[in-house]
mmCIF file of C-alpha atoms in Angstrom:
data_model
loop_
_atom_site.group_PDB
_atom_site.id
_atom_site.type_symbol
_atom_site.label_atom_id
_atom_site.label_comp_id
_atom_site.label_asym_id
_atom_site.label_seq_id
_atom_site.Cartn_x
_atom_site.Cartn_y
_atom_site.Cartn_z
ATOM 1 C CA MET A 1473 64.837 -17.898 -43.047
ATOM 2 C CA GLN A 1474 67.206 -16.249 -40.686
ATOM 3 C CA THR A 1475 67.379 -12.331 -41.169
ATOM 4 C CA THR A 1476 69.419 -9.858 -39.577
ATOM 5 C CA LEU A 1477 68.190 -6.323 -40.766
ATOM 6 C CA ALA A 1478 70.791 -3.853 -41.387
ATOM 7 C CA GLU A 1479 70.563 -0.475 -38.953
ATOM 8 C CA PRO A 1480 68.647 1.841 -41.532
ATOM 9 C CA TYR A 1481 65.949 -0.807 -41.680
ATOM 10 C CA ARG A 1482 65.453 -1.863 -38.038
ATOM 11 C CA ASN A 1483 62.282 -0.810 -36.292
ATOM 12 C CA THR A 1484 60.924 0.915 -39.375
ATOM 13 C CA PRO A 1485 57.653 0.144 -40.884
ATOM 14 C CA GLU A 1486 59.242 -1.101 -44.108
ATOM 15 C CA GLY A 1487 61.792 -3.153 -42.236
ATOM 16 C CA ASP A 1488 59.389 -4.684 -39.683
ATOM 17 C CA VAL A 1489 57.228 -5.900 -42.709
ATOM 18 C CA ALA A 1490 60.068 -7.121 -44.692
ATOM 19 C CA GLU A 1491 61.658 -8.941 -41.541
ATOM 20 C CA ARG A 1492 58.169 -10.710 -40.804
ATOM 21 C CA ILE A 1493 57.905 -11.819 -44.611
ATOM 22 C CA LEU A 1494 61.498 -12.967 -44.790
ATOM 23 C CA ARG A 1495 61.246 -15.114 -41.794
ATOM 24 C CA ASN A 1496 58.082 -16.745 -42.940
ATOM 25 C CA CYS A 1497 59.939 -18.075 -46.066
ATOM 26 C CA VAL A 1498 61.414 -21.658 -45.698
ATOM 27 C CA HIS A 1499 63.262 -21.669 -49.104
ATOM 28 C CA CYS A 1500 61.275 -24.751 -50.086
ATOM 29 C CA GLY A 1501 61.129 -23.707 -53.763
ATOM 30 C CA PHE A 1502 57.610 -24.690 -54.440
ATOM 31 C CA CYS A 1503 57.045 -21.092 -55.767
ATOM 32 C CA LEU A 1504 59.537 -22.092 -58.776
ATOM 33 C CA ALA A 1505 57.030 -24.472 -60.410
ATOM 34 C CA THR A 1506 54.327 -21.931 -60.786
ATOM 35 C CA CYS A 1507 56.506 -18.856 -61.604
ATOM 36 C CA PRO A 1508 55.781 -17.705 -65.163
ATOM 37 C CA THR A 1509 59.353 -15.754 -65.438
ATOM 38 C CA TYR A 1510 61.016 -18.748 -64.132
ATOM 39 C CA GLN A 1511 59.156 -21.238 -66.554
ATOM 40 C CA ILE A 1512 60.387 -19.014 -69.429
ATOM 41 C CA LEU A 1513 63.647 -17.845 -68.384
ATOM 42 C CA GLY A 1514 64.972 -20.596 -66.264
ATOM 43 C CA ASN A 1515 67.055 -18.499 -64.065
ATOM 44 C CA GLU A 1516 66.481 -18.931 -60.379
ATOM 45 C CA LEU A 1517 66.937 -15.093 -59.924
ATOM 46 C CA ASP A 1518 63.909 -14.671 -61.963
ATOM 47 C CA SER A 1519 61.708 -16.829 -59.405
ATOM 48 C CA PRO A 1520 60.285 -15.615 -56.244
ATOM 49 C CA ARG A 1521 62.935 -17.608 -54.242
ATOM 50 C CA GLY A 1522 65.761 -15.855 -55.963
ATOM 51 C CA ARG A 1523 64.329 -12.502 -55.630
ATOM 52 C CA ILE A 1524 63.623 -13.198 -52.030
ATOM 53 C CA TYR A 1525 67.158 -13.828 -51.696
ATOM 54 C CA LEU A 1526 68.318 -10.649 -53.571
ATOM 55 C CA MET A 1527 65.777 -8.436 -51.403
ATOM 56 C CA LYS A 1528 67.198 -10.160 -48.080
ATOM 57 C CA GLN A 1529 70.627 -9.099 -49.271
ATOM 58 C CA VAL A 1530 69.734 -5.614 -49.478
ATOM 59 C CA PHE A 1531 67.864 -5.583 -46.261
ATOM 60 C CA GLU A 1532 70.926 -6.952 -44.570
ATOM 61 C CA GLY A 1533 72.940 -3.970 -45.911
ATOM 62 C CA ALA A 1534 74.322 -5.127 -49.268
ATOM 63 C CA THR A 1535 74.692 -2.608 -51.986
ATOM 64 C CA PRO A 1536 72.078 -3.315 -54.801
ATOM 65 C CA THR A 1537 73.100 -3.330 -58.414
ATOM 66 C CA ALA A 1538 71.382 -2.825 -61.806
ATOM 67 C CA LYS A 1539 71.381 -6.595 -61.939
ATOM 68 C CA THR A 1540 69.439 -6.706 -58.746
ATOM 69 C CA GLN A 1541 66.783 -4.062 -60.130
ATOM 70 C CA LEU A 1542 66.556 -6.065 -63.350
ATOM 71 C CA HIS A 1543 65.588 -9.258 -61.556
ATOM 72 C CA LEU A 1544 63.132 -7.385 -59.536
ATOM 73 C CA ASP A 1545 61.632 -5.715 -62.695
ATOM 74 C CA ARG A 1546 61.162 -8.687 -64.496
ATOM 75 C CA CYS A 1547 58.738 -10.172 -61.782
ATOM 76 C CA LEU A 1548 54.914 -9.573 -63.219
ATOM 77 C CA THR A 1549 53.702 -9.332 -59.566
ATOM 78 C CA CYS A 1550 50.961 -11.972 -60.579
ATOM 79 C CA ARG A 1551 51.477 -13.473 -57.094
ATOM 80 C CA ASN A 1552 50.798 -16.977 -58.133
ATOM 81 C CA CYS A 1553 53.676 -17.918 -55.835
ATOM 82 C CA GLU A 1554 51.504 -16.703 -53.004
ATOM 83 C CA THR A 1555 48.742 -19.237 -53.936
ATOM 84 C CA THR A 1556 51.302 -21.826 -54.278
ATOM 85 C CA CYS A 1557 53.378 -21.023 -51.092
ATOM 86 C CA PRO A 1558 52.793 -23.515 -48.151
ATOM 87 C CA SER A 1559 54.146 -20.892 -45.679
ATOM 88 C CA GLY A 1560 52.144 -17.878 -46.500
ATOM 89 C CA VAL A 1561 54.994 -15.693 -47.691
ATOM 90 C CA GLU A 1562 53.089 -12.324 -48.708
ATOM 91 C CA TYR A 1563 55.664 -12.081 -51.686
ATOM 92 C CA GLY A 1564 53.944 -9.328 -53.150
ATOM 93 C CA LYS A 1565 54.188 -6.800 -50.228
ATOM 94 C CA LEU A 1566 57.882 -7.495 -50.104
ATOM 95 C CA LEU A 1567 58.480 -7.008 -53.419
ATOM 96 C CA ASP A 1568 56.530 -3.637 -53.396
ATOM 97 C CA ILE A 1569 59.109 -2.729 -50.376
ATOM 98 C CA GLY A 1570 62.348 -4.095 -52.213
ATOM 99 C CA ARG A 1571 61.628 -2.441 -55.486
ATOM 100 C CA HIS A 1572 60.914 0.929 -53.778
ATOM 101 C CA ILE A 1573 64.189 0.723 -51.796
ATOM 102 C CA VAL A 1574 66.392 -0.453 -54.793
ATOM 103 C CA GLU A 1575 65.134 2.339 -57.001
ATOM 104 C CA GLU A 1576 65.800 4.916 -54.254
ATOM 105 C CA LYS A 1577 69.672 3.619 -53.872
ATOM 106 C CA ILE A 1578 70.446 3.170 -57.610
ATOM 107 C CA GLY A 1579 67.947 5.030 -59.480
ATOM 108 C CA ARG A 1580 67.212 4.852 -63.132
ATOM 109 C CA GLY A 1581 68.658 5.920 -66.453
ATOM 110 C CA ILE A 1582 67.105 9.229 -68.287
ATOM 111 C CA ALA A 1583 65.582 6.973 -71.087
ATOM 112 C CA GLU A 1584 63.986 4.620 -68.740
ATOM 113 C CA SER A 1585 62.747 7.197 -66.219
ATOM 114 C CA ALA A 1586 61.319 9.024 -69.196
ATOM 115 C CA THR A 1587 59.298 5.941 -70.388
ATOM 116 C CA ARG A 1588 57.870 5.346 -66.886
ATOM 117 C CA SER A 1589 56.951 8.854 -66.256
ATOM 118 C CA ALA A 1590 55.138 8.866 -69.761
ATOM 119 C CA LEU A 1591 53.403 5.638 -68.950
ATOM 120 C CA LYS A 1592 52.131 6.973 -65.487
ATOM 121 C CA THR A 1593 50.967 10.127 -67.076
ATOM 122 C CA GLY A 1594 49.351 9.043 -70.431
ATOM 123 C CA LEU A 1595 47.816 5.718 -69.130
ATOM 124 C CA GLY A 1596 46.865 7.399 -65.761
ATOM 125 C CA SER A 1597 45.064 10.297 -67.351
ATOM 126 C CA PRO A 1598 41.635 9.230 -69.236
ATOM 127 C CA MET A 1599 41.752 12.577 -71.154
ATOM 128 C CA LEU A 1600 45.209 12.078 -72.419
ATOM 129 C CA PHE A 1601 44.991 8.433 -73.230
ATOM 130 C CA ASN A 1602 41.434 8.882 -74.876
ATOM 131 C CA SER A 1603 42.949 11.707 -77.078
ATOM 132 C CA ALA A 1604 45.862 9.668 -78.052
ATOM 133 C CA LEU A 1605 43.626 6.509 -78.559
ATOM 134 C CA LYS A 1606 41.104 8.684 -80.940
ATOM 135 C CA LEU A 1607 44.108 9.826 -83.003
ATOM 136 C CA GLY A 1608 45.475 6.375 -83.395
ATOM 137 C CA GLN A 1609 41.943 5.115 -84.285
ATOM 138 C CA GLY A 1610 41.421 7.811 -86.897
ATOM 139 C CA VAL A 1611 44.479 6.760 -88.893
ATOM 140 C CA ARG A 1612 44.286 2.961 -88.072
ATOM 141 C CA GLY A 1613 43.641 1.871 -91.478
ATOM 142 C CA LEU A 1614 46.852 3.419 -92.836
ATOM 143 C CA MET A 1615 48.949 1.609 -90.535
ATOM 144 C CA PRO A 1616 51.325 -1.543 -91.071
ATOM 145 C CA ARG A 1617 49.852 -4.604 -89.751
ATOM 146 C CA PHE A 1618 52.236 -4.822 -86.538
ATOM 147 C CA LEU A 1619 51.049 -1.583 -85.368
ATOM 148 C CA LYS A 1620 47.258 -1.978 -86.320
ATOM 149 C CA SER A 1621 47.232 -4.726 -83.807
ATOM 150 C CA ARG A 1622 48.252 -2.387 -81.181
ATOM 151 C CA VAL A 1623 45.446 -0.144 -81.921
ATOM 152 C CA PRO A 1624 41.864 -1.494 -81.356
ATOM 153 C CA PRO A 1625 39.050 -0.492 -83.552
ATOM 154 C CA THR A 1626 36.454 2.061 -82.203
ATOM 155 C CA GLU A 1627 33.681 0.445 -80.075
ATOM 156 C CA ALA A 1628 30.387 1.887 -78.878
ATOM 157 C CA ALA A 1629 28.795 1.274 -75.446
ATOM 158 C CA GLY A 1630 25.315 0.420 -75.244
ATOM 159 C CA ALA A 1631 22.593 2.099 -73.270
ATOM 160 C CA TRP A 1632 23.608 2.837 -69.487
ATOM 161 C CA PRO A 1633 20.249 2.562 -67.589
ATOM 162 C CA ALA A 1634 19.245 5.684 -65.644
ATOM 163 C CA PRO A 1635 19.460 5.015 -61.508
ATOM 164 C CA ARG A 1636 15.820 3.844 -60.792
ATOM 165 C CA HIS A 1637 16.283 1.418 -57.924
ATOM 166 C CA PRO A 1638 16.425 1.669 -54.138
ATOM 167 C CA ARG A 1639 19.577 -0.552 -54.377
ATOM 168 C CA ARG A 1640 22.614 1.311 -55.487
ATOM 169 C CA MET A 1641 26.345 0.587 -56.180
ATOM 170 C CA LEU A 1642 29.092 2.541 -57.333
ATOM 171 C CA VAL A 1643 31.426 1.583 -60.135
ATOM 172 C CA LEU A 1644 35.138 2.752 -60.923
ATOM 173 C CA GLN A 1645 35.075 3.780 -64.590
ATOM 174 C CA GLY A 1646 39.024 3.253 -64.722
ATOM 175 C CA CYS A 1647 41.732 4.914 -66.861
ATOM 176 C CA VAL A 1648 42.115 2.991 -70.150
ATOM 177 C CA GLN A 1649 38.947 0.616 -70.182
ATOM 178 C CA PRO A 1650 36.460 3.366 -70.880
ATOM 179 C CA GLY A 1651 38.357 4.424 -74.255
ATOM 180 C CA LEU A 1652 39.302 0.963 -75.221
ATOM 181 C CA LYS A 1653 36.153 -1.002 -74.178
ATOM 182 C CA PRO A 1654 33.444 1.450 -73.153
ATOM 183 C CA ASN A 1655 30.815 -1.471 -73.220
ATOM 184 C CA ILE A 1656 32.005 -3.250 -70.399
ATOM 185 C CA ASN A 1657 30.880 -0.998 -67.617
ATOM 186 C CA ALA A 1658 27.703 -0.364 -69.528
ATOM 187 C CA ALA A 1659 27.202 -3.961 -69.685
ATOM 188 C CA ALA A 1660 27.881 -4.510 -66.094
ATOM 189 C CA ALA A 1661 25.183 -1.671 -65.354
ATOM 190 C CA ARG A 1662 22.664 -3.420 -67.634
ATOM 191 C CA VAL A 1663 22.995 -6.662 -66.066
ATOM 192 C CA LEU A 1664 22.505 -5.139 -62.400
ATOM 193 C CA ASP A 1665 19.754 -3.010 -63.721
ATOM 194 C CA ARG A 1666 17.730 -6.262 -64.666
ATOM 195 C CA ILE A 1667 18.009 -7.571 -60.996
ATOM 196 C CA GLY A 1668 17.215 -4.401 -59.326
ATOM 197 C CA ILE A 1669 20.434 -2.593 -58.633
ATOM 198 C CA SER A 1670 21.640 0.696 -60.028
ATOM 199 C CA LEU A 1671 25.059 1.262 -61.139
ATOM 200 C CA VAL A 1672 26.384 4.839 -60.747
ATOM 201 C CA ALA A 1673 29.794 6.296 -61.181
ATOM 202 C CA ALA A 1674 31.224 9.202 -58.835
ATOM 203 C CA ASP A 1675 32.564 11.837 -61.234
ATOM 204 C CA GLU A 1676 35.259 12.692 -58.734
ATOM 205 C CA ALA A 1677 36.888 9.132 -58.785
ATOM 206 C CA GLY A 1678 39.856 8.372 -61.185
ATOM 207 C CA CYS A 1679 42.784 6.165 -61.492
ATOM 208 C CA CYS A 1680 42.985 3.533 -59.012
ATOM 209 C CA GLY A 1681 46.707 4.201 -58.409
ATOM 210 C CA ALA A 1682 47.817 0.722 -59.490
ATOM 211 C CA LEU A 1683 49.844 2.118 -62.662
ATOM 212 C CA ALA A 1684 52.097 4.668 -60.253
ATOM 213 C CA HIS A 1685 52.138 2.220 -57.484
ATOM 214 C CA HIS A 1686 53.722 -0.634 -59.626
ATOM 215 C CA LEU A 1687 56.076 1.936 -61.208
ATOM 216 C CA ASN A 1688 57.319 2.559 -57.584
ATOM 217 C CA ASP A 1689 55.636 6.263 -57.474
ATOM 218 C CA THR A 1690 54.305 5.330 -54.139
ATOM 219 C CA ASP A 1691 53.341 9.102 -53.532
ATOM 220 C CA ALA A 1692 51.322 9.240 -56.736
ATOM 221 C CA GLY A 1693 49.454 6.023 -56.094
ATOM 222 C CA LEU A 1694 48.610 6.846 -52.645
ATOM 223 C CA ALA A 1695 47.242 10.382 -53.588
ATOM 224 C CA ALA A 1696 45.023 8.479 -56.149
ATOM 225 C CA ALA A 1697 43.719 6.234 -53.566
ATOM 226 C CA ARG A 1698 42.983 9.342 -50.975
ATOM 227 C CA ARG A 1699 41.127 10.907 -54.012
ATOM 228 C CA ASN A 1700 38.952 7.895 -54.428
ATOM 229 C CA ILE A 1701 38.040 7.474 -51.066
ATOM 230 C CA ASP A 1702 37.081 11.166 -50.704
ATOM 231 C CA ALA A 1703 34.734 10.294 -53.794
ATOM 232 C CA TRP A 1704 33.256 7.148 -52.679
ATOM 233 C CA LEU A 1705 32.840 7.668 -49.177
ATOM 234 C CA PRO A 1706 30.068 10.155 -49.308
ATOM 235 C CA HIS A 1707 28.142 7.715 -51.522
ATOM 236 C CA LEU A 1708 28.685 4.744 -49.137
ATOM 237 C CA GLU A 1709 27.459 6.708 -46.067
ATOM 238 C CA ALA A 1710 24.436 7.513 -47.933
ATOM 239 C CA GLY A 1711 23.398 4.014 -48.714
ATOM 240 C CA ALA A 1712 25.533 2.680 -51.747
ATOM 241 C CA GLU A 1713 26.143 -1.231 -51.170
ATOM 242 C CA ALA A 1714 29.601 -1.731 -52.640
ATOM 243 C CA VAL A 1715 32.081 -0.322 -54.921
ATOM 244 C CA VAL A 1716 31.881 -2.599 -57.960
ATOM 245 C CA MET A 1717 35.110 -3.222 -59.915
ATOM 246 C CA THR A 1718 34.872 -4.779 -63.732
ATOM 247 C CA ALA A 1719 38.639 -4.752 -64.121
ATOM 248 C CA SER A 1720 40.132 -7.247 -61.692
ATOM 249 C CA GLY A 1721 43.558 -5.078 -61.464
ATOM 250 C CA CYS A 1722 41.936 -2.185 -60.251
ATOM 251 C CA GLY A 1723 39.880 -4.227 -57.937
ATOM 252 C CA MET A 1724 42.953 -5.729 -56.320
ATOM 253 C CA MET A 1725 44.507 -2.143 -55.945
ATOM 254 C CA VAL A 1726 41.621 -0.672 -54.124
ATOM 255 C CA LYS A 1727 41.267 -4.023 -51.865
ATOM 256 C CA ASP A 1728 44.746 -2.760 -50.785
ATOM 257 C CA TYR A 1729 43.674 0.805 -49.890
ATOM 258 C CA GLY A 1730 43.538 -0.245 -46.324
ATOM 259 C CA TRP A 1731 46.965 -1.773 -46.109
ATOM 260 C CA LEU A 1732 48.446 0.836 -48.005
ATOM 261 C CA LEU A 1733 47.184 3.668 -45.860
ATOM 262 C CA ARG A 1734 47.213 1.911 -42.586
ATOM 263 C CA HIS A 1735 49.555 4.264 -41.131
ATOM 264 C CA ASP A 1736 47.800 7.564 -42.354
ATOM 265 C CA PRO A 1737 45.908 8.817 -39.324
ATOM 266 C CA ALA A 1738 43.336 10.807 -41.609
ATOM 267 C CA TYR A 1739 42.683 7.942 -43.962
ATOM 268 C CA ALA A 1740 43.491 4.630 -42.076
ATOM 269 C CA ASP A 1741 39.719 3.876 -41.175
ATOM 270 C CA LYS A 1742 38.247 5.319 -44.376
ATOM 271 C CA ALA A 1743 40.576 3.337 -46.513
ATOM 272 C CA ALA A 1744 39.681 0.307 -44.612
ATOM 273 C CA ARG A 1745 35.938 0.804 -45.094
ATOM 274 C CA VAL A 1746 36.389 1.515 -48.915
ATOM 275 C CA SER A 1747 38.317 -1.750 -49.228
ATOM 276 C CA ALA A 1748 35.951 -3.650 -47.267
ATOM 277 C CA ALA A 1749 33.002 -2.067 -49.315
ATOM 278 C CA THR A 1750 34.924 -3.125 -52.752
ATOM 279 C CA LYS A 1751 33.839 -6.202 -54.757
ATOM 280 C CA ASP A 1752 34.420 -7.636 -58.106
ATOM 281 C CA VAL A 1753 31.432 -7.583 -60.400
ATOM 282 C CA SER A 1754 31.652 -11.570 -60.240
ATOM 283 C CA GLU A 1755 31.250 -11.483 -56.531
ATOM 284 C CA ILE A 1756 27.977 -9.336 -56.738
ATOM 285 C CA LEU A 1757 26.573 -11.489 -59.501
ATOM 286 C CA ALA A 1758 27.424 -14.622 -57.570
ATOM 287 C CA ALA A 1759 25.529 -13.607 -54.611
ATOM 288 C CA GLU A 1760 22.637 -12.495 -56.761
ATOM 289 C CA ARG A 1761 22.750 -16.023 -58.840
ATOM 290 C CA ASP A 1762 18.977 -16.923 -57.870
ATOM 291 C CA ALA A 1763 17.799 -13.711 -59.293
ATOM 292 C CA LEU A 1764 19.848 -14.086 -62.291
ATOM 293 C CA LYS A 1765 18.906 -17.589 -63.297
ATOM 294 C CA PRO A 1766 15.357 -16.671 -64.771
ATOM 295 C CA LEU A 1767 16.984 -13.909 -66.705
ATOM 296 C CA THR A 1768 19.314 -16.697 -68.437
ATOM 297 C CA ALA A 1769 17.326 -19.658 -68.467
ATOM 298 C CA HIS A 1770 15.796 -19.208 -72.230
ATOM 299 C CA ARG A 1771 17.769 -20.054 -75.151
ATOM 300 C CA SER A 1772 19.898 -17.303 -76.998
ATOM 301 C CA PRO A 1773 21.797 -16.951 -80.036
ATOM 302 C CA LEU A 1774 24.735 -17.522 -77.666
ATOM 303 C CA THR A 1775 23.475 -20.760 -75.944
ATOM 304 C CA GLY A 1776 25.923 -23.305 -76.186
ATOM 305 C CA LYS A 1777 28.846 -21.155 -77.597
ATOM 306 C CA ARG A 1778 32.185 -22.724 -76.693
ATOM 307 C CA ILE A 1779 34.170 -20.378 -74.457
ATOM 308 C CA ALA A 1780 37.886 -20.500 -73.210
ATOM 309 C CA TYR A 1781 37.835 -18.488 -69.728
ATOM 310 C CA HIS A 1782 41.038 -16.806 -68.841
ATOM 311 C CA PRO A 1783 41.041 -15.958 -65.200
ATOM 312 C CA PRO A 1784 43.461 -12.822 -64.673
ATOM 313 C CA CYS A 1785 46.123 -13.316 -61.988
ATOM 314 C CA THR A 1786 44.585 -10.211 -60.215
ATOM 315 C CA LEU A 1787 41.252 -12.245 -59.666
ATOM 316 C CA GLN A 1788 42.447 -15.606 -58.991
ATOM 317 C CA HIS A 1789 45.902 -15.265 -57.112
ATOM 318 C CA GLY A 1790 45.579 -11.211 -55.929
ATOM 319 C CA GLN A 1791 41.960 -11.345 -54.806
ATOM 320 C CA LYS A 1792 41.605 -15.411 -54.194
ATOM 321 C CA LEU A 1793 38.366 -15.576 -56.232
ATOM 322 C CA GLY A 1794 37.904 -18.332 -58.337
ATOM 323 C CA GLY A 1795 35.265 -20.190 -59.857
ATOM 324 C CA ASP A 1796 32.233 -17.771 -59.657
ATOM 325 C CA VAL A 1797 32.756 -16.418 -63.218
ATOM 326 C CA GLU A 1798 32.857 -20.196 -64.615
ATOM 327 C CA ALA A 1799 29.837 -20.954 -62.719
ATOM 328 C CA LEU A 1800 27.757 -17.857 -64.144
ATOM 329 C CA LEU A 1801 28.984 -18.396 -67.608
ATOM 330 C CA THR A 1802 27.915 -22.009 -67.388
ATOM 331 C CA GLN A 1803 24.455 -20.972 -65.881
ATOM 332 C CA ALA A 1804 24.068 -18.885 -68.934
ATOM 333 C CA GLY A 1805 24.490 -21.527 -71.288
ATOM 334 C CA PHE A 1806 27.953 -21.407 -72.489
ATOM 335 C CA GLU A 1807 30.234 -24.371 -72.780
ATOM 336 C CA LEU A 1808 33.467 -23.798 -71.161
ATOM 337 C CA THR A 1809 36.332 -25.632 -73.011
ATOM 338 C CA PRO A 1810 39.208 -27.127 -70.954
ATOM 339 C CA VAL A 1811 42.200 -24.665 -70.567
ATOM 340 C CA ALA A 1812 45.588 -26.053 -69.447
ATOM 341 C CA GLU A 1813 47.923 -23.842 -67.125
ATOM 342 C CA LYS A 1814 45.050 -21.609 -66.078
ATOM 343 C CA HIS A 1815 47.113 -20.516 -63.086
ATOM 344 C CA LEU A 1816 49.913 -18.863 -65.299
ATOM 345 C CA CYS A 1817 50.018 -15.173 -66.361
ATOM 346 C CA CYS A 1818 49.238 -14.010 -69.836
ATOM 347 C CA GLY A 1819 51.933 -11.586 -69.609
ATOM 348 C CA SER A 1820 49.991 -8.452 -69.498
ATOM 349 C CA ALA A 1821 50.574 -7.445 -65.833
ATOM 350 C CA GLY A 1822 49.645 -3.546 -66.264
ATOM 351 C CA THR A 1823 52.674 -1.843 -68.042
ATOM 352 C CA TYR A 1824 54.903 -5.236 -67.938
ATOM 353 C CA SER A 1825 53.861 -6.109 -71.555
ATOM 354 C CA ILE A 1826 55.368 -2.433 -72.861
ATOM 355 C CA LEU A 1827 58.422 -2.785 -70.363
ATOM 356 C CA GLN A 1828 59.301 -6.097 -70.783
ATOM 357 C CA PRO A 1829 57.720 -7.123 -74.236
ATOM 358 C CA GLU A 1830 60.048 -10.268 -74.719
ATOM 359 C CA ILE A 1831 58.965 -12.075 -71.784
ATOM 360 C CA ALA A 1832 55.448 -10.592 -71.897
ATOM 361 C CA GLY A 1833 55.216 -11.867 -75.706
ATOM 362 C CA ALA A 1834 56.536 -15.325 -74.838
ATOM 363 C CA LEU A 1835 53.774 -15.515 -72.159
ATOM 364 C CA LYS A 1836 51.091 -14.370 -74.453
ATOM 365 C CA THR A 1837 51.945 -17.103 -77.059
ATOM 366 C CA ARG A 1838 51.984 -19.778 -74.516
ATOM 367 C CA LYS A 1839 48.676 -18.650 -73.054
ATOM 368 C CA LEU A 1840 46.980 -18.269 -76.310
ATOM 369 C CA GLY A 1841 48.038 -21.743 -77.289
ATOM 370 C CA HIS A 1842 46.302 -23.246 -74.153
ATOM 371 C CA LEU A 1843 43.002 -21.110 -74.729
ATOM 372 C CA GLN A 1844 42.719 -22.125 -78.208
ATOM 373 C CA ALA A 1845 43.534 -25.870 -77.774
ATOM 374 C CA GLY A 1846 39.816 -26.768 -76.904
ATOM 375 C CA ALA A 1847 38.764 -24.959 -80.313
ATOM 376 C CA PRO A 1848 36.569 -22.236 -78.629
ATOM 377 C CA GLU A 1849 34.520 -19.534 -80.258
ATOM 378 C CA MET A 1850 35.533 -16.783 -78.117
ATOM 379 C CA ILE A 1851 38.055 -16.086 -75.185
ATOM 380 C CA ALA A 1852 36.484 -14.481 -72.121
ATOM 381 C CA THR A 1853 38.425 -12.762 -69.474
ATOM 382 C CA ALA A 1854 37.909 -10.441 -66.515
ATOM 383 C CA ASN A 1855 40.553 -7.714 -66.773
ATOM 384 C CA ILE A 1856 41.027 -5.042 -69.455
ATOM 385 C CA GLY A 1857 44.930 -5.592 -69.556
ATOM 386 C CA CYS A 1858 44.594 -9.463 -70.275
ATOM 387 C CA LEU A 1859 41.671 -8.813 -72.770
ATOM 388 C CA THR A 1860 43.800 -6.177 -75.105
ATOM 389 C CA HIS A 1861 46.938 -8.038 -74.490
ATOM 390 C CA LEU A 1862 45.273 -11.547 -75.694
ATOM 391 C CA GLN A 1863 43.358 -9.800 -78.590
ATOM 392 C CA SER A 1864 46.308 -8.420 -80.110
ATOM 393 C CA ALA A 1865 47.699 -11.749 -81.242
ATOM 394 C CA SER A 1866 44.376 -13.796 -81.327
ATOM 395 C CA PRO A 1867 42.509 -14.926 -84.244
ATOM 396 C CA ILE A 1868 39.223 -15.220 -82.196
ATOM 397 C CA PRO A 1869 37.217 -12.465 -80.166
ATOM 398 C CA VAL A 1870 38.418 -11.866 -76.867
ATOM 399 C CA ARG A 1871 35.566 -10.333 -74.472
ATOM 400 C CA HIS A 1872 35.087 -9.415 -71.064
ATOM 401 C CA TRP A 1873 32.549 -12.257 -69.649
ATOM 402 C CA VAL A 1874 30.245 -9.405 -68.063
ATOM 403 C CA GLU A 1875 29.528 -8.442 -71.784
ATOM 404 C CA LEU A 1876 28.547 -12.071 -72.842
ATOM 405 C CA LEU A 1877 26.202 -12.334 -69.868
ATOM 406 C CA ASP A 1878 24.540 -9.146 -70.722
ATOM 407 C CA GLU A 1879 23.869 -10.348 -74.341
ATOM 408 C CA THR A 1880 22.263 -13.651 -73.308
ATOM 409 C CA MET A 1881 19.893 -11.527 -71.029
ATOM 410 C CA ALA A 1882 19.387 -8.870 -73.901
ATOM 411 C CA ALA A 1883 18.076 -12.006 -76.368
ATOM 412 C CA SER A 1884 15.347 -12.709 -73.907
#
């Protein structure tokens, strides 16, 4: 795509990246076929190709408008288009730059700014989120049905094994996951403990930074990244093998630390090391499949259960990881039902389901229809956002797949 950057963007880090990505786009339109918002809205400006044109105009000097911002905001950042694109267009990186520039130029209204600030503060702080969650759970029984579906009941975590093995790995606790589903990380710790790996958390680590980053607060996102790098690096230097992610959205963000901090002289190398050490829990367990096999070879109450698996966009498109979870569940004795449109987003996408509820709701309905078509007994996924979004409207349980794996082992 022929591109002539306006003077303010020439020879700048952001401009150089944007120009490279724009020139890679050949305007073929393959991305339209796999873009969830285009599927729902049918407007090319709500497709990757349309948004690329909008951003190209801005980089070439056009003044963005509220309409420009609306179409960029409607993107789920699912990166399905990157999987589809034959030219290797790094759309996600372009969108991050474009959204930030458009927001700097036109800003946001008071109400919208307040909402986004509240989301960054409330969801990004485990203390604030857990306090609000406990309050809501305390009065859940008095809530009308439409509100009750948004507040999950209290769940307890099982035992977290004490560190006892020479092999150690770190885990990111996350922001909302410990409050909503505290058993997920504990289940991962139990599974790893059974194959001789101790999972530990660095207390100083916190939010991965994705919430702020995708709400265009670049500084807050990078500050979170630096804090986590400082918390994890001493453990990696002391022999911890990896930083394990049980939420694929967080995993995608941490794997991008090296890119996001590439121009920071104090953190570029450290960020690259942390990103290289970051693994989704499915990557770890797939590499340890031989050790897992005898632990799941017996029959358990879960053997033969019909499971519909939803691979989160952040896992299959963002991290380019596919097939490992399905293989591990099959090895553990589950029957995976066929699911159509596995490549499409469920509509969760971090805070998207809150900021764009109509589109998110339509995608959720569409996704649940496909997941339930094979009459499964449960739905499994790999990201807390997808899990809670789907569970809010699902008549059958939605679980993190590592919990199911843990339960098959516990029955031995």
